[in-house]
Coordinates of C-alpha atoms in Angstrom, one line a residue:
Chain A
Q255 CA 18.1 4.5 -17.5
K256 CA 15.0 4.9 -15.3
E257 CA 12.0 2.7 -16.1
V258 CA 9.7 5.7 -16.3
E259 CA 10.8 9.3 -17.5
Q260 CA 8.7 12.4 -16.9
D261 CA 9.7 16.0 -17.4
P262 CA 9.8 17.6 -13.9
G263 CA 8.7 21.0 -15.3
P264 CA 7.7 23.3 -13.7
L265 CA 4.9 24.0 -16.3
S266 CA 3.1 27.2 -16.0
V267 CA -0.1 28.0 -18.0
P268 CA -2.9 30.5 -17.8
E269 CA -6.3 29.6 -16.4
G270 CA -8.5 28.0 -19.0
A271 CA -5.6 26.6 -21.0
I272 CA -5.3 22.9 -22.1
V273 CA -2.5 21.2 -20.3
S274 CA -0.6 18.1 -21.9
L275 CA 1.5 16.1 -19.4
N276 CA 3.6 13.2 -20.7
C277 CA 5.6 10.2 -19.6
T278 CA 7.8 7.7 -21.5
Y279 CA 8.8 4.3 -20.5
S280 CA 11.1 1.4 -21.5
N281 CA 9.5 -1.8 -20.2
S282 CA 7.1 -3.2 -22.9
A283 CA 5.6 -5.5 -20.2
F284 CA 3.8 -2.5 -18.6
Q285 CA 0.0 -2.8 -19.3
Y286 CA -1.6 -0.8 -16.6
F287 CA -1.2 3.0 -16.6
M288 CA -2.3 5.6 -14.0
W289 CA -2.1 9.2 -13.3
Y290 CA -2.0 10.8 -9.9
R291 CA -2.3 14.4 -8.6
Q292 CA -0.3 15.3 -5.5
Y293 CA -0.6 18.4 -3.5
S294 CA 2.4 19.7 -1.4
R295 CA 2.9 17.4 1.7
K296 CA -0.1 15.1 0.8
G297 CA -0.5 11.7 -0.5
P298 CA -1.0 11.0 -4.2
E299 CA -4.6 11.1 -5.4
L300 CA -5.6 8.7 -8.2
L301 CA -7.0 10.6 -11.3
M302 CA -7.1 8.2 -14.1
Y303 CA -6.5 4.5 -14.6
T304 CA -6.2 2.9 -18.0
Y305 CA -5.4 -0.5 -19.4
S306 CA -3.3 -1.1 -22.4
S307 CA -3.5 1.3 -25.4
G308 CA -6.2 3.7 -26.1
N309 CA -8.0 6.8 -24.7
K310 CA -10.1 7.3 -21.6
E311 CA -11.9 10.5 -20.6
D312 CA -13.2 11.5 -17.2
G313 CA -14.7 15.2 -17.1
R314 CA -11.9 17.5 -17.9
F315 CA -9.2 14.8 -17.9
T316 CA -8.3 12.6 -20.9
A317 CA -5.6 9.8 -20.6
Q318 CA -4.0 8.4 -23.7
V319 CA -1.7 5.4 -23.9
D320 CA 0.4 4.6 -27.0
K321 CA 2.1 1.3 -26.2
S322 CA 3.8 1.2 -29.7
S323 CA 5.7 4.4 -28.7
K324 CA 5.8 3.6 -25.0
Y325 CA 4.3 6.9 -24.5
I326 CA 1.4 8.1 -22.2
S327 CA -0.3 11.5 -21.9
L328 CA -2.8 13.2 -19.6
F329 CA -4.7 16.1 -21.1
I330 CA -6.5 18.7 -18.8
R331 CA -9.0 21.0 -20.4
D332 CA -10.2 24.2 -19.1
S333 CA -7.4 24.2 -16.5
Q334 CA -8.2 25.8 -13.1
P335 CA -5.9 27.3 -10.5
S336 CA -7.0 24.4 -8.2
D337 CA -5.3 22.1 -10.7
S338 CA -1.9 23.4 -9.6
A339 CA -0.1 20.4 -8.2
T340 CA 2.4 17.8 -9.1
Y341 CA 1.2 15.1 -11.5
L342 CA 2.7 11.7 -11.4
C343 CA 2.4 8.9 -13.9
A344 CA 2.7 5.3 -12.8
M345 CA 2.6 1.8 -14.5
S346 CA 2.6 -1.8 -13.8
G347 CA 2.8 -5.2 -15.4
H348 CA 0.0 -7.7 -15.4
N349 CA 0.5 -9.0 -11.8
F350 CA 0.4 -5.6 -10.0
N351 CA 3.3 -6.7 -7.7
K352 CA 5.1 -3.5 -8.3
F353 CA 4.4 0.0 -9.7
Y354 CA 6.9 2.3 -11.2
F355 CA 6.4 6.1 -10.8
G356 CA 7.8 8.9 -12.8
S357 CA 9.4 11.8 -10.9
G358 CA 6.4 14.1 -11.4
T359 CA 5.6 17.2 -13.3
K360 CA 4.8 20.5 -11.4
L361 CA 2.0 22.3 -12.8
N362 CA 1.1 25.9 -12.0
V363 CA -2.1 27.4 -13.4
K364 CA -2.2 31.1 -13.1
P365 CA -5.5 33.0 -12.5
Chain B
D49 CA -13.8 8.1 6.4
T50 CA -13.1 5.0 4.5
G51 CA -9.9 6.0 2.9
V52 CA -6.3 4.6 3.7
S53 CA -5.0 5.9 7.0
Q54 CA -1.4 6.1 8.4
D55 CA -0.1 6.6 11.8
P56 CA 1.7 8.7 12.8
R57 CA 1.7 11.5 10.4
H58 CA 4.9 12.8 11.6
K59 CA 7.9 11.2 13.4
I60 CA 11.1 12.8 14.4
T61 CA 13.8 10.3 15.8
K62 CA 17.5 10.4 16.5
R63 CA 19.9 8.4 14.3
G64 CA 20.2 4.8 15.5
Q65 CA 16.7 4.5 16.9
N66 CA 14.0 2.1 15.6
V67 CA 10.7 3.5 14.2
T68 CA 7.5 1.6 13.3
F69 CA 4.7 3.0 11.1
R70 CA 1.2 1.7 10.7
C71 CA -1.2 1.7 7.7
D72 CA -4.8 0.8 7.7
P73 CA -6.0 0.1 4.1
I74 CA -9.5 0.4 2.6
S75 CA -11.4 -2.5 4.3
E76 CA -12.1 -4.5 1.2
H77 CA -8.7 -4.1 -0.5
N78 CA -6.4 -7.2 -0.6
R79 CA -3.4 -5.5 -1.9
L80 CA -1.2 -3.2 0.1
Y81 CA 1.9 -1.4 -0.9
W82 CA 4.6 0.7 0.8
Y83 CA 6.6 3.4 -0.9
R84 CA 9.2 6.0 0.2
Q85 CA 9.1 9.5 -1.5
T86 CA 11.8 12.2 -1.2
L87 CA 11.5 15.7 -2.3
G88 CA 11.3 16.2 -6.0
Q89 CA 10.9 12.5 -6.6
G90 CA 8.1 10.2 -7.3
P91 CA 7.2 7.4 -4.9
E92 CA 9.7 4.6 -4.9
F93 CA 8.4 1.1 -4.4
L94 CA 9.4 -0.7 -1.2
T95 CA 7.1 -3.9 -0.7
Y96 CA 3.9 -5.4 -1.6
F97 CA 1.4 -7.5 0.0
Q98 CA -1.4 -9.6 -1.3
N99 CA -3.6 -10.5 1.8
E100 CA -1.1 -11.4 4.5
A101 CA 1.6 -12.7 2.0
Q102 CA 4.6 -10.4 1.1
L103 CA 5.1 -11.0 -2.5
E104 CA 7.4 -8.5 -3.6
K105 CA 10.3 -6.6 -1.9
S106 CA 12.5 -4.0 -3.5
R107 CA 16.2 -5.0 -4.0
L108 CA 17.1 -1.5 -2.7
L109 CA 15.6 -2.2 0.6
S110 CA 18.2 -2.8 3.2
D111 CA 17.9 -5.4 5.9
R112 CA 17.0 -2.7 8.3
F113 CA 13.6 -2.5 6.8
S114 CA 10.9 -4.9 7.6
A115 CA 7.3 -5.1 7.0
E116 CA 4.3 -7.2 8.1
R117 CA 0.6 -7.6 7.4
P118 CA -0.2 -10.3 10.0
K119 CA -4.0 -10.8 9.3
G120 CA -4.3 -9.5 5.9
S121 CA -5.7 -6.1 7.2
F122 CA -3.4 -3.4 8.7
S123 CA 0.3 -3.2 8.0
T124 CA 3.4 -2.1 9.8
L125 CA 6.8 -0.9 8.4
E126 CA 9.7 -1.0 10.9
I127 CA 13.1 0.8 10.2
Q128 CA 15.7 -0.4 12.5
R129 CA 19.0 1.5 13.5
T130 CA 17.7 4.7 11.4
E131 CA 20.0 6.8 9.4
Q132 CA 19.7 10.4 8.2
G133 CA 19.3 9.1 4.6
D134 CA 16.0 7.4 5.8
S135 CA 14.5 10.8 6.1
A136 CA 11.6 10.8 3.7
M137 CA 7.8 10.4 3.3
Y138 CA 6.6 6.9 3.8
L139 CA 3.4 6.2 1.8
C140 CA 0.9 3.3 2.0
A141 CA -1.4 2.4 -0.8
S142 CA -4.1 -0.2 -1.1
S143 CA -6.1 -1.6 -4.1
F144 CA -8.5 -4.3 -4.9
T145 CA -7.5 -6.8 -7.5
S146 CA -6.7 -5.0 -10.9
Q147 CA -7.8 -1.5 -9.8
G148 CA -5.7 1.6 -9.3
Q149 CA -4.0 2.1 -6.0
Y150 CA -5.3 4.6 -3.3
F151 CA -2.7 6.3 -1.1
G152 CA -2.8 7.3 2.5
P153 CA -1.6 10.7 3.7
G154 CA 1.9 9.4 4.5
T155 CA 4.2 9.5 7.4
R156 CA 7.0 12.0 7.3
L157 CA 10.1 10.7 9.0
T158 CA 12.9 13.0 10.0
V159 CA 16.0 11.5 11.4
T160 CA 18.3 13.9 13.3

């Protein structure tokens, strides 16, 4: 079993839709949770960074962490064609020595 | 530009050759990570430095891989006797204490 599971998609939505992206994990020691956006043949770009459980909002993006269910989510409001990319979740324990990534969900926002 | 930089951006080599990649992190970042990413997969952790000390290394990393960060600034990743299975994107990331990681553009390696 992989440490982090993420549906690979692809997920196709119309412009303006609310997008929900999710990851599950198995290691209860994970405390730090991140979401990255990656365009084709580019390095991942940090979008959201959260600690422990709860919600965090930044513009059109909201990250949620439910440690009791070992489940994290990223919501994108008013999605735009420029949001079309692969979204990666990542997580780490308290010492940041190692980060575990999901395999990524490919999102396509249609104009 | 004060982001993470990597050099070269692309490398084509023949099987059996040695290759070395360089990463320059964001200047104030004390943590540096190397990852490998293949098509359709997320980044796979290779190794981690805090300042100049290599504190974590993946068990999946064979002895052909070695990394250094001699003065706690830039880092190099060397692959000896390359194999076709080493073809991938090699990513470097840096962070400061408990903040999220910032990635470089990656070095794409093709082993022929």
